[in-house]
Short mmCIF file of C-alpha atoms and ligand atoms in Angstrom, two decimals:
data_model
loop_
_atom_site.label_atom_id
_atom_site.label_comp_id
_atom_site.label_asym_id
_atom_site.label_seq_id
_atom_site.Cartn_x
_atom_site.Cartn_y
_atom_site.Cartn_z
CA UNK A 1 -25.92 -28.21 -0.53
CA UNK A 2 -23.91 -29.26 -3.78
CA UNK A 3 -21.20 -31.80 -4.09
CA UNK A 4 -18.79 -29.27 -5.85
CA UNK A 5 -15.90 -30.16 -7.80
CA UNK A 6 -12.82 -30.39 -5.36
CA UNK A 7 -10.98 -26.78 -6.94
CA UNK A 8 -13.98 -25.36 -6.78
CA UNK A 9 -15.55 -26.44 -3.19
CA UNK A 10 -13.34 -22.76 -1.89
CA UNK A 11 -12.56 -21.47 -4.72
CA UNK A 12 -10.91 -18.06 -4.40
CA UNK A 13 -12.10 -15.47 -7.46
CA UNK A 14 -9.21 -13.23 -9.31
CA UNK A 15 -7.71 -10.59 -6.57
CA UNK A 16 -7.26 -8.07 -9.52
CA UNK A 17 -11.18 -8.39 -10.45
CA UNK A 18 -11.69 -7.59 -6.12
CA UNK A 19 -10.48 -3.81 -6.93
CA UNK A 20 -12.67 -3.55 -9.66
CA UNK A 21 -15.48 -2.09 -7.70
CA UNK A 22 -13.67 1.08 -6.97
CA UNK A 23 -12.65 1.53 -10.41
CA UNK A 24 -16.24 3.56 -10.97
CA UNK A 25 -15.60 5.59 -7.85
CA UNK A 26 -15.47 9.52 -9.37
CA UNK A 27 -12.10 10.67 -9.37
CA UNK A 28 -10.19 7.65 -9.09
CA UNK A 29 -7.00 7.16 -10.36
CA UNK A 30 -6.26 3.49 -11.21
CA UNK A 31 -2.74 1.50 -11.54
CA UNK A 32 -4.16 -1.42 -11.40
CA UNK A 33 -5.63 -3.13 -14.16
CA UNK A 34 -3.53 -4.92 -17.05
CA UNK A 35 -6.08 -2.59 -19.38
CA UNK A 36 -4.42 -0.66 -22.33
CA UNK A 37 -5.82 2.75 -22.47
CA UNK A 38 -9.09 3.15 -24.08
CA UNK A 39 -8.05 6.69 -25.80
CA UNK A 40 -5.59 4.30 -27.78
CA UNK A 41 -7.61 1.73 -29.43
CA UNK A 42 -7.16 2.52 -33.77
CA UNK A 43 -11.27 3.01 -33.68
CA UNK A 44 -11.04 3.93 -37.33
CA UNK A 45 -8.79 0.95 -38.79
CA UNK A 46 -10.66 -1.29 -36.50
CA UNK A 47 -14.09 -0.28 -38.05
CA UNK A 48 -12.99 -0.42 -41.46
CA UNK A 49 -11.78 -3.83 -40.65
CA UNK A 50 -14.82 -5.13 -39.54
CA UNK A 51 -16.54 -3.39 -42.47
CA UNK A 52 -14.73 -5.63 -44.69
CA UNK A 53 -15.35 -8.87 -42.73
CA UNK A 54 -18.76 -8.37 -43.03
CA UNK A 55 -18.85 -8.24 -46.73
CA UNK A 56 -18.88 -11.83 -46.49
CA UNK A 57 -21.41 -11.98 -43.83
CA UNK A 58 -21.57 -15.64 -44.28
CA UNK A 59 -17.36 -16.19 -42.77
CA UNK A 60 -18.53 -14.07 -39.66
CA UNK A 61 -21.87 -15.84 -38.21
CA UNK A 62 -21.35 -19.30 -39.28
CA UNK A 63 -19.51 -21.61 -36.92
CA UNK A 64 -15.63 -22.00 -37.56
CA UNK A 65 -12.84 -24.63 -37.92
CA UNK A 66 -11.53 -25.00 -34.46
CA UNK A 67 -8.25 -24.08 -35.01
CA UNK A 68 -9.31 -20.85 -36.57
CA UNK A 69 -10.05 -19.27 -39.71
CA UNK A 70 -7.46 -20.01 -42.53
CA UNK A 71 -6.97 -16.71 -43.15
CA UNK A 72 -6.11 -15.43 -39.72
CA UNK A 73 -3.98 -18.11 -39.37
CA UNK A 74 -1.54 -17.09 -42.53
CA UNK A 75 -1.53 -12.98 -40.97
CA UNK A 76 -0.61 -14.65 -37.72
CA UNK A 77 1.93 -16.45 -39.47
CA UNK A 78 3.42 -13.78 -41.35
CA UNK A 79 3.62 -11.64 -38.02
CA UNK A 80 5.02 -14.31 -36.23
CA UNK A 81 7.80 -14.19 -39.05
CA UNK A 82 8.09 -10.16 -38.43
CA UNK A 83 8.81 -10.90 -35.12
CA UNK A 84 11.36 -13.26 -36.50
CA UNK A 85 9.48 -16.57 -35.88
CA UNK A 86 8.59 -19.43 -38.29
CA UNK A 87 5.88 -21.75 -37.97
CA UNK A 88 3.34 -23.75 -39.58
CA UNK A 89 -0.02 -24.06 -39.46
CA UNK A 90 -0.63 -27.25 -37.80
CA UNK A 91 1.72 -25.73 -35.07
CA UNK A 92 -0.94 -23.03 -34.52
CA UNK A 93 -4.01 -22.95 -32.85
CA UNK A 94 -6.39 -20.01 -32.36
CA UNK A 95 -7.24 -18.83 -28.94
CA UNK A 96 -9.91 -17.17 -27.20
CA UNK A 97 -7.34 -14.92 -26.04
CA UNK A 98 -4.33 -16.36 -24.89
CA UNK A 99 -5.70 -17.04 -21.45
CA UNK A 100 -7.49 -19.91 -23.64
CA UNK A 101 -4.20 -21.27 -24.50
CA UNK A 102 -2.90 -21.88 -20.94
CA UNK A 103 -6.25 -23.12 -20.35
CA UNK A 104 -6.34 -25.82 -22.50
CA UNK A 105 -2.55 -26.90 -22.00
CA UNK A 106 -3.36 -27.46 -18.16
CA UNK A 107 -5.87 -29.69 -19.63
CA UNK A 108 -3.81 -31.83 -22.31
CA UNK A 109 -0.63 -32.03 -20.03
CA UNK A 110 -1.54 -31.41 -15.97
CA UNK A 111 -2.98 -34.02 -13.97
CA UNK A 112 -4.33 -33.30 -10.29
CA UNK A 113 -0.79 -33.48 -7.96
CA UNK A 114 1.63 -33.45 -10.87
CA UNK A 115 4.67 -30.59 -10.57
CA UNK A 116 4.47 -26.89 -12.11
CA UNK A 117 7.25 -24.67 -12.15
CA UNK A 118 6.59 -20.53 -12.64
CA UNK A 119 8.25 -17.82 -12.52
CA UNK A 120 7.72 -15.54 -8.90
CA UNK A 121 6.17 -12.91 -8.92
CA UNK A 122 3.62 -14.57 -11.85
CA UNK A 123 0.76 -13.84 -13.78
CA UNK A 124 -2.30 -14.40 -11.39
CA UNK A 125 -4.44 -15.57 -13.83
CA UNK A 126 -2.04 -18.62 -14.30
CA UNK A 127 -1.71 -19.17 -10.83
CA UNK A 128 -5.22 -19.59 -10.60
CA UNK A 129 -5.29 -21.79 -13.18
CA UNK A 130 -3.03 -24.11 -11.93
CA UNK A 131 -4.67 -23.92 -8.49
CA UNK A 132 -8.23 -25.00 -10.59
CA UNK A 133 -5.83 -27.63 -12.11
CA UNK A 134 -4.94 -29.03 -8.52
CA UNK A 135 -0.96 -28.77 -9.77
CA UNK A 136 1.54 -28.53 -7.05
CA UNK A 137 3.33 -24.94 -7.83
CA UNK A 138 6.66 -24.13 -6.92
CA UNK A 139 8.05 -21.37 -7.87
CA UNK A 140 11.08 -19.61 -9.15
CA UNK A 141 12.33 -16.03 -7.91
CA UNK A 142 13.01 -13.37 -11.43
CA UNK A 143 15.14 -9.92 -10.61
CA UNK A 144 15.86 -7.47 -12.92
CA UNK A 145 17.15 -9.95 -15.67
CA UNK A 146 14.21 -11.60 -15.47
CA UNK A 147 13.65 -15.33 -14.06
CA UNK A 148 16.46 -16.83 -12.44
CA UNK A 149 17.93 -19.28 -14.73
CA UNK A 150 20.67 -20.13 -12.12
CA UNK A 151 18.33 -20.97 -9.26
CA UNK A 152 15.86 -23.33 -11.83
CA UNK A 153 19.18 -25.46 -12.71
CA UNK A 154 20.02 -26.31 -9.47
CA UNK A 155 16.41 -26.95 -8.43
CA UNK A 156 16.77 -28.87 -11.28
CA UNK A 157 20.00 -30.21 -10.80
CA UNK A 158 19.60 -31.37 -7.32
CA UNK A 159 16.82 -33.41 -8.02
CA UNK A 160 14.97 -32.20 -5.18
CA UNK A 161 12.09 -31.86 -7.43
CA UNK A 162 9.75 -34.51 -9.13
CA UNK A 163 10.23 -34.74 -12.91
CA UNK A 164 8.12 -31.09 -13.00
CA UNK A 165 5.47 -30.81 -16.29
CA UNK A 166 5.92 -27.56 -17.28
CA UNK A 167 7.81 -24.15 -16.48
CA UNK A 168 5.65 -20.64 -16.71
CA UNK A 169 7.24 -17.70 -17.97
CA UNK A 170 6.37 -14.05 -19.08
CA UNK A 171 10.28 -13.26 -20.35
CA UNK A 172 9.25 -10.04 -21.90
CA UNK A 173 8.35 -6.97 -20.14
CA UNK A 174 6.42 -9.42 -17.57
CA UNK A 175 3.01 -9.25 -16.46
CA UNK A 176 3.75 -7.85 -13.12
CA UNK A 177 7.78 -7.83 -12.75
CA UNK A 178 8.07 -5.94 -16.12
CA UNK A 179 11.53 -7.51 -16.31
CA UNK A 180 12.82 -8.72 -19.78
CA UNK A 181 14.94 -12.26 -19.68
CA UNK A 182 18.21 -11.80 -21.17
CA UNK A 183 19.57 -13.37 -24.26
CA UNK A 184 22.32 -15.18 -22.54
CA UNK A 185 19.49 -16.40 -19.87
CA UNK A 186 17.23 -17.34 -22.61
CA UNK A 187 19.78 -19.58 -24.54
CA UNK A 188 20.52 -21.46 -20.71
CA UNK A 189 17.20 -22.16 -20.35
CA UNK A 190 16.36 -23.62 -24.09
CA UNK A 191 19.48 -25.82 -23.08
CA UNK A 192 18.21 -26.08 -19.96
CA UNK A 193 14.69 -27.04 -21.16
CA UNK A 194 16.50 -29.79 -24.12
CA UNK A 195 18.68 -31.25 -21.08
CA UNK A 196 16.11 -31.94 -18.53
CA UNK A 197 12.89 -32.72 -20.97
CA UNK A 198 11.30 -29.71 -19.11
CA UNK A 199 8.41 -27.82 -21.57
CA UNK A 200 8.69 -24.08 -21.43
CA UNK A 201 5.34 -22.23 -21.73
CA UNK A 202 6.82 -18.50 -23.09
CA UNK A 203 3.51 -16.09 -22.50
CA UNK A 204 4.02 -13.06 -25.02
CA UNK A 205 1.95 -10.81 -24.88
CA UNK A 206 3.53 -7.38 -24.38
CA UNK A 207 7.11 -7.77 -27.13
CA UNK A 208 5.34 -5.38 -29.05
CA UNK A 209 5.05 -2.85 -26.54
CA UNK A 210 8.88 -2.03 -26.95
CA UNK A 211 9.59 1.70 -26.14
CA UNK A 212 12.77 1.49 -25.25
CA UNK A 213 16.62 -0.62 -25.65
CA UNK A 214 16.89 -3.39 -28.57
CA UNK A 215 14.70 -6.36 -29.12
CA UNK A 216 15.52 -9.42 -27.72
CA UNK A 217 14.01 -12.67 -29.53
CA UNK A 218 11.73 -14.57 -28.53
CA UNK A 219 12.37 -18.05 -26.67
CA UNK A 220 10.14 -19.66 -29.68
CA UNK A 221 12.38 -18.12 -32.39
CA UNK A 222 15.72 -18.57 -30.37
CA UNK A 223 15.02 -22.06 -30.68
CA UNK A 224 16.47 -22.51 -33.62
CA UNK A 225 19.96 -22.45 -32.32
CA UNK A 226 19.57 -24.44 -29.52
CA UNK A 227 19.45 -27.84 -31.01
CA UNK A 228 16.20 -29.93 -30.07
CA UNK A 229 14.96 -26.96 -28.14
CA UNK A 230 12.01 -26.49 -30.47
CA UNK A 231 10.42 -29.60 -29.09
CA UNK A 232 10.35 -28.18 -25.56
CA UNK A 233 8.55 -24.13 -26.05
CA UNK A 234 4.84 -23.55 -26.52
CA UNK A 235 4.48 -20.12 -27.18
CA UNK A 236 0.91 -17.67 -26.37
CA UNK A 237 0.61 -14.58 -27.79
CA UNK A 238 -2.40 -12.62 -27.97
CA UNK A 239 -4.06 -9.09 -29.87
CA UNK A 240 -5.64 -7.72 -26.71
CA UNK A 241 -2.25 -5.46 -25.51
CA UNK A 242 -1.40 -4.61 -29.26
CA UNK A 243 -4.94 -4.14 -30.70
CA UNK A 244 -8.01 -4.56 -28.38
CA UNK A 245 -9.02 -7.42 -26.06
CA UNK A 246 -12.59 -7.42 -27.01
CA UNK A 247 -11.59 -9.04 -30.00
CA UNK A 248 -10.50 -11.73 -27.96
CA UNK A 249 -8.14 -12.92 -30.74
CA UNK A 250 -4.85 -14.99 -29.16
CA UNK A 251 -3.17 -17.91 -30.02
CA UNK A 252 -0.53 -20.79 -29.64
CA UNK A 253 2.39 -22.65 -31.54
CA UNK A 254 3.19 -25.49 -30.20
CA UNK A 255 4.64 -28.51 -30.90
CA UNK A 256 2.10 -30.34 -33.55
CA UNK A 257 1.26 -33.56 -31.18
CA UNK A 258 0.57 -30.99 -28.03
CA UNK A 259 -1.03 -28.37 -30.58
CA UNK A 260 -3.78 -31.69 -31.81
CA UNK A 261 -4.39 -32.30 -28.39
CA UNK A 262 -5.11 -28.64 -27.41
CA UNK A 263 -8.11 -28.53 -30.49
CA UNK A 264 -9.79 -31.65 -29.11
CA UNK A 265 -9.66 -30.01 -25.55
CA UNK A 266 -10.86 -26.59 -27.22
CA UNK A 267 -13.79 -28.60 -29.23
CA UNK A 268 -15.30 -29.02 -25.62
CA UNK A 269 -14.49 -25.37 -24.31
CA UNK A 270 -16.13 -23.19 -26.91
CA UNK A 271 -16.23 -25.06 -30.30
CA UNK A 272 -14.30 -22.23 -32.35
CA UNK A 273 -12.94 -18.88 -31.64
CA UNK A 274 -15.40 -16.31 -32.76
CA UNK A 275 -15.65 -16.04 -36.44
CA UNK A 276 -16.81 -12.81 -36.48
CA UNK A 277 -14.03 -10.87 -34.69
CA UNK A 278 -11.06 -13.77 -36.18
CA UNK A 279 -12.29 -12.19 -39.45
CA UNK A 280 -11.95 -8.55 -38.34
CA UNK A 281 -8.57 -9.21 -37.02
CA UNK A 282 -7.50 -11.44 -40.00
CA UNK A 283 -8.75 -7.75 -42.17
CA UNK A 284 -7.04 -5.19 -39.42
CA UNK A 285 -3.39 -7.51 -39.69
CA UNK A 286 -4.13 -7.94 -43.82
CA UNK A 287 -4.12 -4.42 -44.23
CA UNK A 288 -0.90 -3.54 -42.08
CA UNK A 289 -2.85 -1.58 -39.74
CA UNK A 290 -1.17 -3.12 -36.59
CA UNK A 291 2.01 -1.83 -37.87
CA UNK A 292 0.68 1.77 -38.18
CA UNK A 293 -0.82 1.59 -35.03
CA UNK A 294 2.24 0.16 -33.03
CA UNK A 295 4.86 3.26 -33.37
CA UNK A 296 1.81 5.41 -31.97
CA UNK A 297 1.00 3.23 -28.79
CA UNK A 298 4.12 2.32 -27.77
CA UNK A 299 5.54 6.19 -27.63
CA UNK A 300 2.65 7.19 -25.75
CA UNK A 301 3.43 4.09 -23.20
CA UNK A 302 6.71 5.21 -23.02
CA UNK A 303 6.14 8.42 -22.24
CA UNK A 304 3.56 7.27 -19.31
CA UNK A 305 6.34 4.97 -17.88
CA UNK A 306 8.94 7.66 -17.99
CA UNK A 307 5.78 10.23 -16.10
CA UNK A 308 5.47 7.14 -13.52
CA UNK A 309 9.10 6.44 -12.84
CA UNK A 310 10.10 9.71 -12.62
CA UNK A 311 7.18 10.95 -10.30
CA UNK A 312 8.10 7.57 -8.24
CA UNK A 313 11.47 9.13 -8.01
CA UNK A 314 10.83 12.65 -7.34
CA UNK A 315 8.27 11.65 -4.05
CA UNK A 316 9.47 8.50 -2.41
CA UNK A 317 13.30 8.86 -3.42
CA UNK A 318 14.91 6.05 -1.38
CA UNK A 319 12.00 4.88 0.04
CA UNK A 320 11.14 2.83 -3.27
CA UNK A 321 13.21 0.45 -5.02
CA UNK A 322 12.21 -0.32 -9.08
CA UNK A 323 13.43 -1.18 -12.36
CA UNK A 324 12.34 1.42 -15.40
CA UNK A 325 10.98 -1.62 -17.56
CA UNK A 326 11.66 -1.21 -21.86
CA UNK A 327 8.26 -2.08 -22.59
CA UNK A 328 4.97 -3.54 -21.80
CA UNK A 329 2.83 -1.72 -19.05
CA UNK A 330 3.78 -2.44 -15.84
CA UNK A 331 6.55 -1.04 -12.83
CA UNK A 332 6.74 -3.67 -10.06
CA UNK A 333 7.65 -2.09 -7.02
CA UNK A 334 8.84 -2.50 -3.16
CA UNK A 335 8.37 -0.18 -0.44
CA UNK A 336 10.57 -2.12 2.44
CA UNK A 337 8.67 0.56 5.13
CA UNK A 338 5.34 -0.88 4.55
CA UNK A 339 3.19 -3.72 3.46
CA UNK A 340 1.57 -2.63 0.44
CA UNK A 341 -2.04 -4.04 1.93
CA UNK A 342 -1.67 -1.60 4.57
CA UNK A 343 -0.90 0.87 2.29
CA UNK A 344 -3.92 0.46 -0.16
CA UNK A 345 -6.32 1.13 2.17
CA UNK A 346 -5.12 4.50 2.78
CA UNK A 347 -4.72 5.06 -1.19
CA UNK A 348 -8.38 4.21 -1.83
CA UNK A 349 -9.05 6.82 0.80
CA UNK A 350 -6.99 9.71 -1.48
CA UNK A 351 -8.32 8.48 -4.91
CA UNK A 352 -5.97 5.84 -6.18
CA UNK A 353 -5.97 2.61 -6.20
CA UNK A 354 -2.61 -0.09 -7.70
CA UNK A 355 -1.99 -3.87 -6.72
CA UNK A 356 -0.71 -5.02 -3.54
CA UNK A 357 2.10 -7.60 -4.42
CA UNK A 358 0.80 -10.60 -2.93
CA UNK A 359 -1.70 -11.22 -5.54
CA UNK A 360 1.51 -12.54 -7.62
CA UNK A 361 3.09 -14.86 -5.09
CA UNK A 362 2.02 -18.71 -4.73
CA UNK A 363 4.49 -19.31 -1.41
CA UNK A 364 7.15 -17.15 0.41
CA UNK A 365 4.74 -13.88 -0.26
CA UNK A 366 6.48 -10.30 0.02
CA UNK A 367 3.87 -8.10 1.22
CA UNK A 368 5.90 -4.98 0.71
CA UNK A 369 5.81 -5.23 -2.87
CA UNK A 370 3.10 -3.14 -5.26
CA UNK A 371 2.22 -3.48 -9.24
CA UNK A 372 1.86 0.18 -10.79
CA UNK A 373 0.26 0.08 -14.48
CA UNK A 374 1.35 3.10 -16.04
CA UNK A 375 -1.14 2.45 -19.74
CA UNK A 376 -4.29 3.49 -18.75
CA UNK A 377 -4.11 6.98 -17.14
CA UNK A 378 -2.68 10.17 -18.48
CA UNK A 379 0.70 11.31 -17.45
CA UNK A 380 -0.59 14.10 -15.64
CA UNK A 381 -3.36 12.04 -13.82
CA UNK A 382 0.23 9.39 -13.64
CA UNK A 383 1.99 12.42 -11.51
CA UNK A 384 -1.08 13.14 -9.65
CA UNK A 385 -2.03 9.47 -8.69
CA UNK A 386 1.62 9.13 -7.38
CA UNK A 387 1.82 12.92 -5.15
CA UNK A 388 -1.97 10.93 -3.84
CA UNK A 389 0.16 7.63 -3.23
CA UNK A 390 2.61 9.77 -1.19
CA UNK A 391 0.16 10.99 0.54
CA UNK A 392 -1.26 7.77 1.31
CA UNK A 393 2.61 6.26 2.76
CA UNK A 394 2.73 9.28 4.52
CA UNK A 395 -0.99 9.17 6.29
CA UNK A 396 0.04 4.89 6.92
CA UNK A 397 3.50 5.39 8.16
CA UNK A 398 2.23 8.06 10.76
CA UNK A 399 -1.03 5.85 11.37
CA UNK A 400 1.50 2.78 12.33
CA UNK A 401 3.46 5.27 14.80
CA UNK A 402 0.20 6.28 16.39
CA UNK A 403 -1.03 2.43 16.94
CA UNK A 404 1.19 0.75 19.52
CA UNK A 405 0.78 4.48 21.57
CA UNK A 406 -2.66 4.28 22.11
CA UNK A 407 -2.28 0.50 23.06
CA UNK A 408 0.10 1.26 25.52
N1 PMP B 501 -0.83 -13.47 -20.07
C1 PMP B 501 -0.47 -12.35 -19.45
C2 PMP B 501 0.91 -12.26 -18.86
C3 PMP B 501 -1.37 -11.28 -19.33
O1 PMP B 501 -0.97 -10.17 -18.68
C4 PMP B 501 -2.67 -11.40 -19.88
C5 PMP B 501 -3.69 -10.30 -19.76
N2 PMP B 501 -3.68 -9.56 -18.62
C6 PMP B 501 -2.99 -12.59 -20.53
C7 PMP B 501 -2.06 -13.60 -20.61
C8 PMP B 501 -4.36 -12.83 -21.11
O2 PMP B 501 -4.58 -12.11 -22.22
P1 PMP B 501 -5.77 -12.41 -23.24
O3 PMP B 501 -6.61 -11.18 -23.25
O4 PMP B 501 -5.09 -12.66 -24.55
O5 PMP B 501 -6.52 -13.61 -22.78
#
């Protein structure tokens, strides 16, 4: 009855979002959202923040400068430096989260048809942005070092591939691999990036959820000793995995020219960022809070990852293969006995429910493969979702053996 919009004529909604409804089912035990644990949010230093943002009620519920509010800005800058970053302020553009920020790239830089590389398995969300964007996606494999920097020169070097836009990434403790890029890969693709005029979009926002092995900079800071690199990274970072993603505080650096065109795109989207919660996180990151709070959430998230990794151990043995991520909040797994699709069903049947794999894979999809969030549940309801989960393979392997029988 409507002329839709070609991306949105079938459009297909978020496959994550699909498992929500069983979320609310009593007793469930969930692996699969991207949620940090509720139990962890600072309540207290979050309250007193927004106590003192509303003492000038005026900054909160007027309408903002698009860009954000000066004074998150310099704290963003400042952490940014802690994490051993510079930048400037017209580099720097306030999100509405950092899903925002990829947002309104696609916009300033992605025409229907034109070439996007990303990293495989990826971020749905940004695969389904670039589907809504009408980009042709291809894709580039990561292991345990992260993407494959090897594979994208020779794509790149073979020229089998139209001059491609943009390259997606997630190099630290990735959203769902939970792989971290090493150094030595990060400096080949800067050069990489400088040699071939290819932009690299570096998503960040897990670094802070380090529990384990030594930091690794980011691609944005790294840049400075690659020359001419700094041209080529927009970075996205984001307060929902460090502090709480109702604030819906992110943001981007980018290079100044992209970073004007993203706040003319964003003047359309939304106007401004919230004032109201920019103000509470500008008085939250003023007061140091986020560095009191970090030491406490990322011990707790490494003890949950140790509870998951070992209880994935302990039941399945061989028949899972994983990497014990340093950080973040995710274990990206493979079962090569079963697709993971097949095994859901029978793990919403015993009370827990994770991600099958192929809601990270735009081509070549690997159905055995599963995302396991260990920052939401408890480690005990961790070892008891994975004895359910074994329970589950076991109930799908012998319902597989029984099939073919009964249609002989
Ligand atoms: N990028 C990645 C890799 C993520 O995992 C998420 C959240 N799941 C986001 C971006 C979006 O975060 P935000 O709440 O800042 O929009």
């Amino acid at each position: 009855m409507y002329a839709f919009a070609a991306p949105f004529q079938h459009p297909a909604g978020s496959p994550i979002r699909e498992l929500f409804k069983y979320l609310g089912e009593p007793g469930m035990i969930s692996f699969a959202g991207g949620y940090p644990a509720s139990d962890l949010f600072d309540v207290t230093g979050l309250e007193a923040a927004t106590t003192r943002a509303y003492q000038t009620p005026a900054r909160c519920l007027q309408y903002g400068p698009t860009d954000g509010l000066p004074e998150l800005k310099r704290e963003l800058i400042a952490l940014m430096s802690r994490r051993g970053a510079r930048c400037t302020s017209d580099e720097l553009l306030v999100t509405t989260g950092s899903q925002q920020g990829l947002d309104l790239l696609l916009r300033v830089l992605v025409s229907p048809g034109e070439v996007v590389l990303t990293e495989q398995p990826a971020y749905p969300a940004t695969l389904q942005a670039l589907r809504l964007g009408q980009a042709e996606v291809m894709t580039i494999p990561v292991d345990s070092e992260g993407l494959d920097v090897k594979k994208l020169a020779a794509l790149l070097e073979s020229g089998a591939v139209r001059q491609p836009k943009l390259l997606y990434t997630v190099p630290t403790f990735a959203n769902p691999s939970g792989a971290t890029l090493s150094l030595a890969r990060r400096i080949a693709l800067l050069e990489l990036a400088v040699r071939f005029g290819l932009l690299i979009i570096e998503d960040d926002p897990y670094s802070d959820l380090r529990f384990a092995g030594d930091v690794v900079p980011s691609m944005l800071a790294l840049s400075d000793e690659v020359p001419g690199s700094r041209d080529w990274i927009v970075h996205f970072a984001s307060l929902s995995k460090i502090a709480a993603p109702g604030l819906r505080v992110g943001w981007m650096i980018a290079p100044p020219e992209v970073a004007r065109r993203c706040i003319i795109a964003k003047q359309t989207v939304d106007l401004c960022s919230s004032p109201w919660t920019q103000a509470i996180a500008a008085e939250y990151l003023a007061d140091g809070a986020l560095e009191r709070h970090l030491p406490r959430i990322t011990g707790i998230y490494g003890s949950k990852c140790d509870a998951l990794c070992d209880a994935l151990h302990a039941e399945f043995g061989d028949a899972i293969a994983f990497h014990r991520p340093q950080g973040g909040m995710f274990v990206w797994a493979r079962m090569g006995a079963l697709s993971s699709s097949t095994l859901l069903a029978h793990a919403i049947d015993n009370k827990v429910v994770f991600v099958p794999g192929k809601a990270f894979f735009a081509d070549n999809v690997d159905d055995a493969t599963l995302r396991l969030s260990f920052a939401a549940p408890s480690p005990d309801a961790i070892r008891d979702g994975v004895r359910r989960l074994k329970h589950a393979y076991e109930r799908a392997l012998r319902a597989r053996r029984a099939a073919p029988a009964k249609s002989s």
